[in-house]
XYZ file of C-alpha atoms in Angstrom:
743
model
C 108.457 94.974 135.546
C 108.646 96.668 132.139
C 108.906 93.242 130.460
C 105.931 92.008 132.423
C 103.765 95.005 131.438
C 104.815 94.461 127.827
C 103.607 90.832 127.989
C 100.334 91.935 129.483
C 99.782 94.423 126.666
C 100.569 91.700 124.169
C 98.545 89.133 126.047
C 96.381 88.102 123.016
C 99.521 86.721 121.364
C 100.486 84.718 124.453
C 97.040 83.103 124.951
C 96.592 82.352 121.252
C 93.778 84.807 120.517
C 95.899 86.654 117.997
C 98.736 85.946 115.646
C 101.413 87.922 113.822
C 100.825 90.092 110.731
C 102.667 90.838 107.530
C 106.014 89.158 106.994
C 105.914 87.751 110.504
C 102.952 85.614 109.423
C 103.981 84.944 105.827
C 107.692 84.401 106.373
C 109.139 84.454 109.892
C 106.496 82.281 111.577
C 106.793 79.276 109.193
C 110.579 79.625 109.036
C 110.860 79.649 112.827
C 108.724 76.498 112.845
C 111.221 74.991 110.414
C 114.193 76.058 112.663
C 112.290 74.403 115.526
C 111.910 71.163 113.554
C 115.613 71.059 112.853
C 116.500 71.876 116.504
C 114.313 69.051 117.788
C 116.033 66.738 115.258
C 119.433 67.762 116.660
C 120.415 69.732 113.549
C 120.698 73.320 112.348
C 118.940 74.564 109.181
C 121.677 74.790 106.533
C 119.794 74.173 103.315
C 116.022 74.414 102.639
C 115.258 72.032 99.766
C 111.505 72.727 99.730
C 111.385 76.383 98.533
C 112.284 77.742 95.115
C 114.169 74.646 94.113
C 116.320 74.813 97.257
C 117.972 77.668 99.108
C 121.009 78.106 101.465
C 118.755 79.548 104.144
C 121.102 78.850 106.930
C 123.219 81.810 105.885
C 120.320 84.182 105.395
C 120.497 86.347 108.560
C 116.761 87.251 108.555
C 115.855 83.621 109.248
C 118.075 83.252 112.349
C 119.133 79.692 111.635
C 122.466 80.377 113.383
C 121.031 82.535 116.218
C 121.244 80.749 119.598
C 118.035 82.541 120.618
C 116.078 81.313 117.602
C 117.488 77.771 117.865
C 116.900 77.764 121.614
C 113.293 78.814 121.132
C 112.890 76.055 118.533
C 114.393 73.483 120.853
C 111.980 74.489 123.675
C 108.811 74.696 121.607
C 109.607 72.594 118.618
C 108.169 73.232 115.156
C 105.154 75.056 116.399
C 103.849 78.653 116.231
C 104.700 78.888 119.966
C 108.375 78.651 119.018
C 107.892 81.796 116.982
C 105.904 83.610 119.704
C 108.574 82.664 122.315
C 111.347 84.029 120.106
C 109.423 87.123 118.993
C 108.184 88.281 122.396
C 111.384 87.125 124.141
C 113.341 89.489 121.915
C 110.952 92.331 122.788
C 111.260 91.706 126.540
C 115.053 91.447 126.377
C 115.080 94.832 124.834
C 113.026 96.217 127.703
C 115.457 94.734 130.229
C 118.361 96.147 128.324
C 116.896 99.655 128.347
C 116.253 99.362 132.138
C 119.972 98.588 132.571
C 121.053 101.437 130.325
C 118.876 104.150 131.866
C 119.804 103.050 135.365
C 123.474 103.287 134.402
C 122.751 106.820 133.081
C 121.352 107.847 136.430
C 117.615 107.690 135.834
C 115.755 107.399 139.126
C 113.790 104.188 139.909
C 110.374 105.800 139.126
C 111.521 106.673 135.606
C 113.371 103.460 134.624
C 110.168 101.478 134.206
C 108.340 104.023 132.118
C 111.228 104.863 129.839
C 111.951 101.217 129.119
C 108.304 100.598 128.347
C 108.153 103.732 126.187
C 111.170 102.468 124.217
C 109.447 99.148 123.509
C 106.280 100.913 122.409
C 107.874 103.346 120.024
C 106.999 103.649 116.352
C 109.745 101.233 115.232
C 108.729 98.425 117.593
C 105.023 98.746 116.918
C 105.365 99.440 113.190
C 107.876 96.645 112.546
C 106.212 94.034 114.784
C 105.325 92.255 111.551
C 109.062 92.240 110.580
C 110.665 90.038 113.226
C 114.134 90.453 111.789
C 113.829 94.269 111.889
C 112.900 94.248 115.609
C 115.653 91.796 116.393
C 118.272 93.990 114.744
C 117.663 97.015 116.986
C 116.213 95.338 120.100
C 119.659 94.737 121.593
C 120.940 98.256 120.944
C 120.447 99.251 124.639
C 122.514 96.242 125.779
C 125.338 97.120 123.335
C 125.400 100.815 124.320
C 125.248 99.891 128.053
C 128.306 97.680 127.718
C 130.179 100.108 125.477
C 129.595 103.064 127.763
C 130.769 101.108 130.812
C 133.852 100.093 128.839
C 134.616 103.770 128.197
C 134.167 104.552 131.885
C 136.175 101.629 133.295
C 139.539 102.330 134.884
C 140.618 98.653 134.556
C 142.046 97.688 131.170
C 140.783 94.071 131.612
C 137.308 95.214 132.424
C 137.376 97.715 129.517
C 138.308 94.941 127.100
C 135.633 92.536 128.492
C 132.886 95.160 128.339
C 133.824 96.358 124.866
C 133.789 92.709 123.710
C 130.397 92.243 125.408
C 129.083 95.208 123.408
C 130.289 93.580 120.269
C 128.734 90.259 121.293
C 125.298 91.868 121.747
C 125.647 93.628 118.376
C 126.755 90.413 116.704
C 123.910 88.490 118.360
C 121.400 91.008 116.955
C 122.886 90.433 113.484
C 122.447 86.618 113.606
C 118.670 87.042 113.230
C 118.443 90.660 112.232
C 117.930 92.608 109.004
C 121.400 93.554 107.783
C 120.510 97.144 106.977
C 119.367 97.838 110.543
C 122.451 96.099 111.885
C 124.521 98.642 110.028
C 122.331 101.490 111.350
C 122.856 100.275 114.906
C 126.565 100.115 114.309
C 126.598 103.781 113.258
C 124.671 104.671 116.451
C 127.310 102.896 118.536
C 130.115 104.709 116.774
C 128.306 107.997 117.308
C 127.844 107.246 120.985
C 131.511 106.570 121.428
C 132.451 109.861 119.700
C 130.040 111.802 121.894
C 131.767 110.387 124.931
C 134.891 112.250 123.885
C 133.209 115.608 124.613
C 133.903 117.338 127.945
C 131.807 116.034 130.797
C 129.258 118.150 132.722
C 128.379 117.774 136.378
C 127.177 114.236 137.133
C 128.352 112.776 133.811
C 131.016 110.069 133.314
C 134.547 111.456 132.696
C 135.543 112.340 129.225
C 136.892 109.338 127.202
C 140.192 109.771 125.514
C 140.710 109.116 121.799
C 142.875 106.107 122.659
C 140.196 104.664 124.901
C 137.494 105.159 122.243
C 139.676 103.627 119.517
C 140.473 100.573 121.640
C 136.870 100.076 122.718
C 135.507 100.422 119.183
C 138.201 98.131 117.791
C 137.409 95.368 120.300
C 133.661 95.889 119.778
C 133.961 95.609 116.012
C 136.213 92.567 115.989
C 134.081 90.687 118.500
C 130.868 91.575 116.690
C 132.282 90.488 113.333
C 133.363 87.147 114.899
C 129.911 86.539 116.306
C 128.020 87.374 113.115
C 130.503 85.590 110.813
C 128.561 82.328 110.383
C 125.695 84.144 108.688
C 127.431 86.988 106.903
C 130.527 85.268 105.644
C 128.360 82.408 104.473
C 125.827 84.806 102.978
C 128.357 86.349 100.620
C 130.112 83.006 99.914
C 126.964 81.026 99.269
C 124.806 83.795 97.916
C 127.296 84.784 95.176
C 125.944 83.324 91.976
C 122.812 82.237 93.749
C 120.996 85.453 94.556
C 121.257 89.076 93.542
C 121.031 90.207 97.163
C 124.761 89.912 97.551
C 125.245 92.790 95.064
C 125.083 96.478 95.880
C 121.915 98.360 95.045
C 121.891 101.286 92.646
C 121.941 104.736 94.139
C 118.361 105.394 93.015
C 116.928 102.149 94.546
C 118.897 102.481 97.784
C 118.240 106.135 98.479
C 115.303 107.169 96.257
C 117.433 110.175 95.111
C 116.671 110.799 91.456
C 114.423 107.726 91.214
C 111.144 107.783 89.245
C 109.426 105.980 92.088
C 111.045 106.960 95.444
C 108.709 104.565 97.198
C 110.978 101.719 96.218
C 113.579 103.096 98.623
C 110.905 103.350 101.384
C 111.953 106.729 102.757
C 110.173 108.537 105.549
C 108.130 111.137 103.734
C 107.830 114.606 105.345
C 104.112 114.174 106.175
C 105.045 111.145 108.331
C 106.729 113.537 110.709
C 103.245 114.160 112.150
C 103.642 110.798 113.889
C 106.285 112.423 116.123
C 103.407 114.191 117.888
C 100.927 111.343 118.282
C 101.100 107.586 118.643
C 97.621 107.175 117.030
C 98.505 108.570 113.574
C 100.596 105.644 112.240
C 98.063 102.905 113.201
C 95.195 105.081 111.879
C 97.001 105.365 108.526
C 97.415 101.601 108.411
C 93.655 101.129 108.796
C 92.987 102.930 105.507
C 95.300 101.299 102.975
C 92.929 102.067 100.109
C 93.628 105.811 100.469
C 97.180 105.444 101.880
C 97.902 108.824 103.598
C 101.645 108.196 103.221
C 102.093 106.679 99.778
C 105.902 106.947 99.665
C 106.392 105.211 102.992
C 105.328 101.696 103.825
C 102.749 101.645 106.632
C 105.118 99.737 108.868
C 107.796 102.408 108.590
C 105.633 105.504 109.209
C 105.777 105.738 113.007
C 108.343 107.995 114.644
C 106.516 108.356 117.916
C 108.644 107.911 121.020
C 106.031 108.888 123.646
C 105.213 112.452 124.556
C 106.400 111.933 128.131
C 109.782 110.924 126.784
C 109.818 114.128 124.833
C 109.060 116.092 127.994
C 112.055 114.581 129.682
C 114.194 115.087 126.581
C 113.153 118.749 126.609
C 114.389 119.010 130.203
C 117.699 117.313 129.326
C 118.294 119.696 126.474
C 117.171 122.984 128.103
C 116.934 122.353 131.843
C 119.524 121.967 134.545
C 120.657 118.631 133.045
C 121.750 120.158 129.766
C 125.293 119.470 128.539
C 127.314 119.378 125.370
C 126.882 115.617 125.268
C 123.086 115.917 125.395
C 123.206 118.427 122.594
C 125.514 116.239 120.556
C 123.342 113.144 121.090
C 120.301 115.091 119.988
C 122.188 116.210 116.875
C 122.976 112.546 116.234
C 119.232 111.809 116.487
C 118.373 114.583 114.060
C 121.004 113.293 111.652
C 119.346 109.862 111.858
C 115.999 111.516 111.088
C 117.520 113.360 108.129
C 118.852 110.130 106.743
C 115.462 108.495 107.219
C 113.864 111.176 105.039
C 115.705 109.646 102.064
C 115.166 111.545 98.785
C 113.715 114.597 100.600
C 117.266 115.547 101.682
C 120.631 114.712 100.104
C 121.990 113.086 103.304
C 121.071 109.529 102.378
C 122.642 109.915 98.922
C 125.825 111.315 100.415
C 125.961 108.438 102.940
C 125.571 106.016 100.072
C 128.655 107.476 98.380
C 130.770 107.713 101.541
C 129.908 104.435 103.392
C 129.955 101.262 101.193
C 127.886 99.168 103.713
C 124.982 101.538 103.093
C 124.826 100.475 99.451
C 123.439 97.050 100.247
C 119.961 97.993 101.568
C 117.118 100.338 100.932
C 114.368 101.206 103.454
C 115.789 104.628 104.402
C 113.095 105.001 107.071
C 115.149 102.530 109.137
C 117.406 105.355 110.200
C 114.662 106.775 112.406
C 115.624 104.161 115.002
C 118.635 106.409 115.821
C 116.302 109.259 116.847
C 113.998 106.976 118.854
C 116.979 105.597 120.804
C 118.439 109.087 121.437
C 115.093 110.246 122.795
C 114.955 107.377 125.222
C 118.530 108.144 126.414
C 117.916 111.866 126.745
C 114.680 111.078 128.656
C 116.752 109.144 131.186
C 119.133 112.029 131.561
C 116.260 114.493 131.939
C 114.599 112.299 134.547
C 117.762 112.465 136.679
C 117.421 116.274 137.017
C 113.680 116.822 136.688
C 111.952 119.389 138.928
C 108.340 120.460 139.187
C 108.790 123.866 137.597
C 110.858 122.536 134.683
C 108.428 119.629 134.171
C 105.458 121.990 134.043
C 107.063 124.151 131.375
C 108.266 121.243 129.306
C 104.971 119.421 129.502
C 103.024 122.576 128.552
C 105.274 123.175 125.545
C 105.203 119.560 124.355
C 101.455 119.206 124.897
C 100.618 122.395 123.004
C 102.937 121.508 120.099
C 101.591 117.966 119.953
C 98.049 119.133 120.062
C 98.613 121.674 117.294
C 100.518 119.088 115.165
C 97.695 116.525 115.618
C 95.020 119.047 114.617
C 97.065 119.945 111.546
C 97.579 116.308 110.635
C 93.839 115.674 110.808
C 93.158 118.677 108.656
C 95.734 117.725 106.089
C 94.865 114.011 106.182
C 91.139 113.727 106.978
C 91.072 110.044 105.961
C 92.812 109.226 109.241
C 89.571 109.464 111.121
C 87.548 107.285 108.769
C 88.132 104.162 110.853
C 89.714 105.663 114.004
C 87.598 107.521 116.577
C 88.555 111.206 116.761
C 88.733 111.093 120.560
C 91.729 108.702 120.431
C 93.838 111.361 118.723
C 93.254 113.710 121.673
C 94.466 111.288 124.361
C 98.288 111.785 124.074
C 98.350 115.652 124.082
C 95.647 115.884 126.722
C 97.594 113.484 128.984
C 100.688 115.665 128.668
C 98.720 118.856 129.410
C 97.389 117.077 132.525
C 100.926 116.422 133.469
C 101.738 120.100 133.136
C 98.855 120.857 135.569
C 99.919 118.225 138.082
C 103.450 119.552 138.124
C 102.115 122.746 139.594
C 100.757 120.767 142.575
C 104.197 119.909 143.858
C 107.230 117.681 143.353
C 105.639 114.430 144.536
C 102.521 114.859 142.464
C 104.667 115.678 139.394
C 106.831 112.529 139.697
C 103.843 110.274 140.255
C 101.967 111.734 137.319
C 105.045 111.668 135.099
C 105.631 107.974 135.914
C 102.019 107.116 135.140
C 101.836 109.173 131.966
C 105.153 107.676 130.672
C 104.067 104.065 131.303
C 100.402 104.727 130.398
C 101.360 106.398 127.127
C 103.408 103.320 126.219
C 100.564 100.924 126.965
C 98.174 103.217 124.981
C 100.559 103.116 121.987
C 100.621 99.306 122.131
C 96.837 99.056 122.307
C 96.117 101.458 119.488
C 98.942 99.915 117.450
C 97.381 96.518 117.522
C 96.508 96.466 113.752
C 100.236 96.813 113.038
C 101.160 94.019 115.442
C 98.577 91.234 115.431
C 95.475 89.785 113.822
C 93.161 86.819 114.301
C 94.829 83.410 114.652
C 93.237 81.630 111.650
C 96.433 81.407 109.661
C 98.599 80.556 112.651
C 96.156 77.719 113.583
C 96.271 76.347 110.096
C 100.052 76.209 110.165
C 100.015 74.332 113.500
C 97.584 71.803 112.053
C 99.773 71.030 109.066
C 101.513 67.673 108.885
C 105.079 67.859 110.180
C 106.975 65.548 107.843
C 110.303 64.050 108.778
C 113.352 65.991 107.574
C 114.357 63.015 105.418
C 110.930 62.506 103.870
C 111.701 61.275 100.305
C 108.145 62.042 99.170
C 109.169 65.714 99.381
C 111.113 65.362 96.116
C 107.816 65.795 94.233
C 107.676 69.495 93.362
C 104.595 71.626 92.758
C 104.327 75.236 91.550
C 103.059 76.869 94.815
C 102.334 76.084 98.388
C 98.647 76.917 98.125
C 96.340 79.391 96.524
C 94.004 82.032 97.840
C 91.449 83.406 95.326
C 90.971 86.796 97.115
C 94.585 87.639 97.649
C 95.383 91.376 97.300
C 97.174 92.358 94.103
C 99.969 94.202 95.893
C 100.867 91.003 97.653
C 101.549 89.124 94.427
C 104.859 88.631 92.791
C 104.486 90.705 89.577
C 104.098 88.679 86.432
C 104.330 85.223 87.886
C 100.677 84.435 88.405
C 99.734 84.810 84.756
C 102.736 82.833 83.517
C 101.980 79.990 85.855
C 98.172 79.971 85.232
C 98.374 76.868 83.000
C 99.593 74.850 86.000
C 96.351 75.432 87.889
C 92.934 73.943 87.284
C 91.227 77.386 87.363
C 92.405 80.996 87.342
C 93.346 82.123 90.843
C 95.419 84.722 92.532
C 98.367 83.304 94.393
C 99.614 84.597 97.708
C 103.321 83.968 98.193
C 104.319 82.804 101.648
C 106.245 80.014 103.336
C 103.275 77.886 104.446
C 104.794 74.869 102.728
C 107.649 74.609 105.257
C 105.761 73.012 108.244
C 104.647 70.096 106.094
C 107.842 69.983 104.031
C 106.114 70.232 100.680
C 108.376 71.094 97.781
C 107.326 74.271 95.872
C 109.019 76.046 93.041
C 107.660 79.467 93.816
C 107.631 80.367 97.544
C 108.517 83.299 99.740
C 112.214 83.423 100.573
C 114.656 86.254 101.044
C 117.341 84.794 98.759
C 115.477 85.411 95.544
C 116.840 85.447 92.014
C 115.605 87.243 88.895
C 116.547 84.187 86.797
C 114.280 82.043 88.918
C 111.355 84.340 88.186
C 112.127 84.408 84.464
C 111.699 80.639 84.211
C 107.998 81.008 84.826
C 107.490 82.436 81.362
C 108.732 79.305 79.573
C 106.603 76.123 79.864
C 109.382 73.750 78.783
C 111.675 75.061 81.515
C 108.839 74.884 84.041
C 108.194 71.243 83.092
C 111.809 70.439 83.855
C 111.563 72.060 87.284
C 108.258 70.520 88.367
C 107.184 67.005 89.262
C 109.413 64.146 90.328
C 111.257 63.244 87.146
C 113.897 65.994 87.337
C 117.102 64.220 86.465
C 118.611 64.657 82.955
C 121.560 63.426 80.928
C 123.481 65.264 78.149
C 126.489 64.072 76.192
C 127.970 67.576 75.905
C 127.554 70.989 77.478
C 127.558 74.514 76.195
C 129.847 76.643 78.380
C 128.158 80.026 78.329
C 128.121 83.113 80.645
C 125.093 83.894 82.825
C 123.910 87.146 81.247
C 120.698 88.473 79.730
C 121.781 87.869 76.152
C 122.665 84.258 76.865
C 119.417 83.633 78.662
C 117.422 85.145 75.784
C 119.180 82.814 73.282
C 118.717 79.888 75.656
C 115.017 80.700 76.105
C 114.492 80.888 72.368
C 115.901 77.397 71.872
C 113.240 76.042 74.176
C 110.439 77.116 71.909
C 110.970 74.005 69.778
C 111.017 71.785 72.902
C 114.782 71.367 72.878
C 116.605 72.345 76.105
C 120.343 72.225 75.884
C 122.697 71.853 78.833
C 124.332 75.196 79.557
C 127.093 75.209 82.151
C 128.414 78.463 83.701
C 131.987 77.939 84.811
C 134.945 80.253 84.210
C 137.271 77.235 84.328
C 136.210 76.387 80.788
C 136.454 78.662 77.758
C 133.091 79.981 76.663
C 131.474 78.068 73.834
C 131.460 79.832 70.516
C 128.042 79.119 69.025
C 128.209 80.170 65.402
C 127.058 78.653 62.137
C 126.871 75.212 63.705
C 124.554 76.379 66.506
C 121.883 73.827 65.622
C 124.304 70.969 65.847
C 125.891 72.186 69.061
C 122.510 72.621 70.689
C 121.409 69.164 69.539
C 124.576 67.588 70.966
C 123.887 69.214 74.340
C 120.225 68.240 74.405
C 118.958 67.164 77.823
C 117.130 63.830 78.066
C 115.277 62.617 81.148
C 116.984 59.777 83.018
C 115.013 57.172 85.057
C 116.349 56.980 88.604
C 115.659 55.712 92.079
C 115.689 58.250 94.902
C 117.936 56.786 97.610
C 117.958 59.809 99.908
C 116.443 63.314 99.826
C 117.479 65.237 102.968
C 118.129 68.930 103.487
C 121.894 68.592 103.055
C 122.125 65.427 100.903
C 120.642 64.012 97.717
C 121.445 60.516 96.500
C 120.297 59.231 93.135
C 120.671 55.688 91.759
C 120.545 55.688 87.973
C 118.209 53.043 86.586
C 120.626 52.476 83.729
C 124.384 53.286 83.777
C 125.450 56.382 81.885
C 125.615 55.398 78.155
C 128.769 57.528 77.577
C 130.820 60.236 79.145
C 128.607 63.243 79.761
C 126.723 65.217 82.314
C 123.950 64.668 84.821
C 121.699 67.664 85.561
C 119.346 67.779 88.544
C 116.852 70.679 88.731
C 117.840 71.390 92.282
C 119.380 74.782 92.997
C 123.150 75.249 92.932
C 125.255 76.937 95.578
C 129.004 76.943 96.282
C 128.650 74.681 99.273
C 127.511 71.660 97.273
C 129.971 68.811 96.564
C 129.368 65.528 94.838
C 130.715 62.060 94.219
C 129.934 59.831 91.263
C 130.119 56.004 91.468
C 132.197 54.707 88.605
C 131.698 51.305 86.893
C 134.347 49.894 89.236
C 132.264 50.848 92.254
C 134.576 53.690 93.297
C 133.014 56.959 94.596
C 134.873 59.641 92.649
C 134.714 63.299 93.829
C 133.568 65.710 91.141
C 132.851 69.440 91.063
C 129.243 70.629 91.195
C 128.760 73.160 88.419
C 126.050 75.776 88.076
C 124.067 74.779 84.962
C 120.896 75.951 83.255
C 121.324 79.269 85.144
C 119.964 77.756 88.369
C 120.619 74.073 88.707
C 123.343 71.530 89.626
C 125.294 69.505 87.054
C 128.160 67.032 87.383
C 130.381 65.294 84.916
C 129.884 61.531 84.804
C 132.000 58.806 83.089
C 130.491 56.105 80.939
C 128.942 53.432 83.094
C 128.401 55.714 86.177
C 125.641 54.293 88.352
C 124.884 56.852 91.039
C 125.397 60.462 92.072
C 125.586 61.716 95.650
C 125.348 65.389 96.539
C 126.397 66.853 99.947
C 126.010 70.402 101.223
C 127.969 72.393 103.831
C 128.172 76.234 103.743
C 131.502 77.981 103.626
C 133.355 77.707 106.974
C 131.037 75.087 108.369
C 131.107 74.242 111.263
C 134.149 76.273 112.442
C 132.634 79.721 111.993
C 129.649 78.713 114.116
C 131.855 77.123 116.787
C 133.951 80.280 117.108
C 130.813 82.459 117.086
C 128.924 80.625 119.710
C 132.109 79.941 121.662
C 132.784 83.666 121.849
C 129.236 84.258 123.175
C 129.636 81.548 125.747
C 133.052 82.710 126.879
C 131.821 86.314 127.328
C 128.746 85.078 129.222
C 130.885 83.087 131.624
C 133.286 86.013 131.998
C 130.475 88.397 132.772
C 128.989 86.101 135.380
C 132.396 85.694 137.018
C 132.952 89.458 137.014
C 129.533 90.042 138.559
C 130.207 87.404 141.214
C 133.554 88.963 141.991
C 132.017 92.391 142.283
C 129.487 91.160 144.790
C 132.199 89.433 146.790
C 134.266 92.642 146.894
C 131.281 94.535 148.369
C 130.626 91.967 151.110
């Protein structure tokens, strides 16, 4: 029922009257269309040859190329925008179902299960990050994981305990296969915190206290299973991303936490003024409507919302201070407050301390992510409060929450008057007035209180979804244009022709541009334009040098400033020969020297491999550079597919040397060279020219064939999906056995 109401509230997306916003439109939608194209072709996306010179996008978790849910949606709907809508809203609805299961397990009565689940799916994280599909996917399955983990800690059977703990890990690992890694880590911390809270003494009506041994066993099984499930993306990410993208490196303390940074906004913390959104679901969407004045300049508009629904706060108040209070409730709320403190980033030292103590927290910024912990805790405590709610307690709690929310809303409007410039003032009054109405109805009796509480809980969630529409959806113009694009075959050789960008939009906003690149690439356009980076080239399989992809590289951006290097990377004639190579490290000093040598039009072959001693370029620098000069080689394109590239040289190699192709390098690439005797000889693929692939060729070589397979392919995927399938079958059998036992 909660999932059905959610779909009704998001009906414009289902009927095609609206499309996604932000990164969901620019990045996730076209990528899911690409995943759908691959699925319909009976393949998985391993390498994307059409963006930024090529990218190992199969191992980028945010794309979901190894997620059975993303691939399944692509298989059902193909390379269309409906594949994305199915995956996007399906994730949302699964989260609602998971929260229903969890709150029912925690003892919430039937009248409260629906409203709490709906309130969870309408909180500030879901609404705010609707445009970040990978963010939502990362925390959407948290209720399922906690439900399984808590049952594991409560089970008397060792076999059931192991199966349930493994199921908790499977849900967490599944969320990671298409989720933002930072939020995956945040959810892992919430799960660990939940298990530790279960070690506290139990109050009346709570599950028995879990022993240290039981907690250690459950967390161990959860972690191992989760790591096995997420391995195809994350092991491949570090293996293939190393040397390809800077995203595999840790961030500095200033960038990750904002602590001591000149511009804390880079860490995207939750600034203190954003705490006003705790009191009202209208404030965050209202702020998003006035980007020119930006009421919360340190926090991105998508990360501002901390609203969990005032009715959920009423029930939380009852759980903490009413008859349902317990040490566990207090500890859970403390866990939520800790999450909120971490979300505040540079305002408090907590995020900086966490950076020092927990290495996984050094790989991502966006401190505001941590607010998900508080939002989840509020939903859980609401379920516990609903199990012990009474009319008198509800009246007191609703009166307190309504008055505080009303006062906070009035203060927010006084401090931030721009919030009302495009949002009617009356909308801000709806949430606190509804809660005060609840306080009044509670005085009319137990039945009236429960009915009103159920209506206000669900109604508040629907209201949050409706007022949050600007953060979730927009008109379908862009989505329609993507659907109309030509869907080229995956082995379309015409795609080898490379252009600078997918397309241009003259009125694109400056803050949506990639700094510095537009000016540098202006000579490649007929007239000055602003260029909006997105992945719109993917549905038609057009090959662009500068597109929107998560696995970016600073070196790739630097190439834009040098016309000679750009000429090598664009067009179709992108195969070169050099008799020698300069073996140099990939560092800023080397790149500066390399870039200077291109001013005269001479581009030497530079190879970056530790297997060879670094070239000492001294007094004979001019001669060494001349000997390593790259010359274009005429060729016939035999095959250009996502995981293979075959080139037939128009003339055999004149001498022993190197062939360079301006296609991006990654560790998973291998190659064979056909020798004069017609033998295909394996040869290593070296990273050359800072970005590209190069192979040694003997004199008389006639062809080069490249093949790509990420690290561990396909065994990591087989083990991951096999684990998910085994646990699904085991859960179904256990459920069937349980039903049989009760007959």
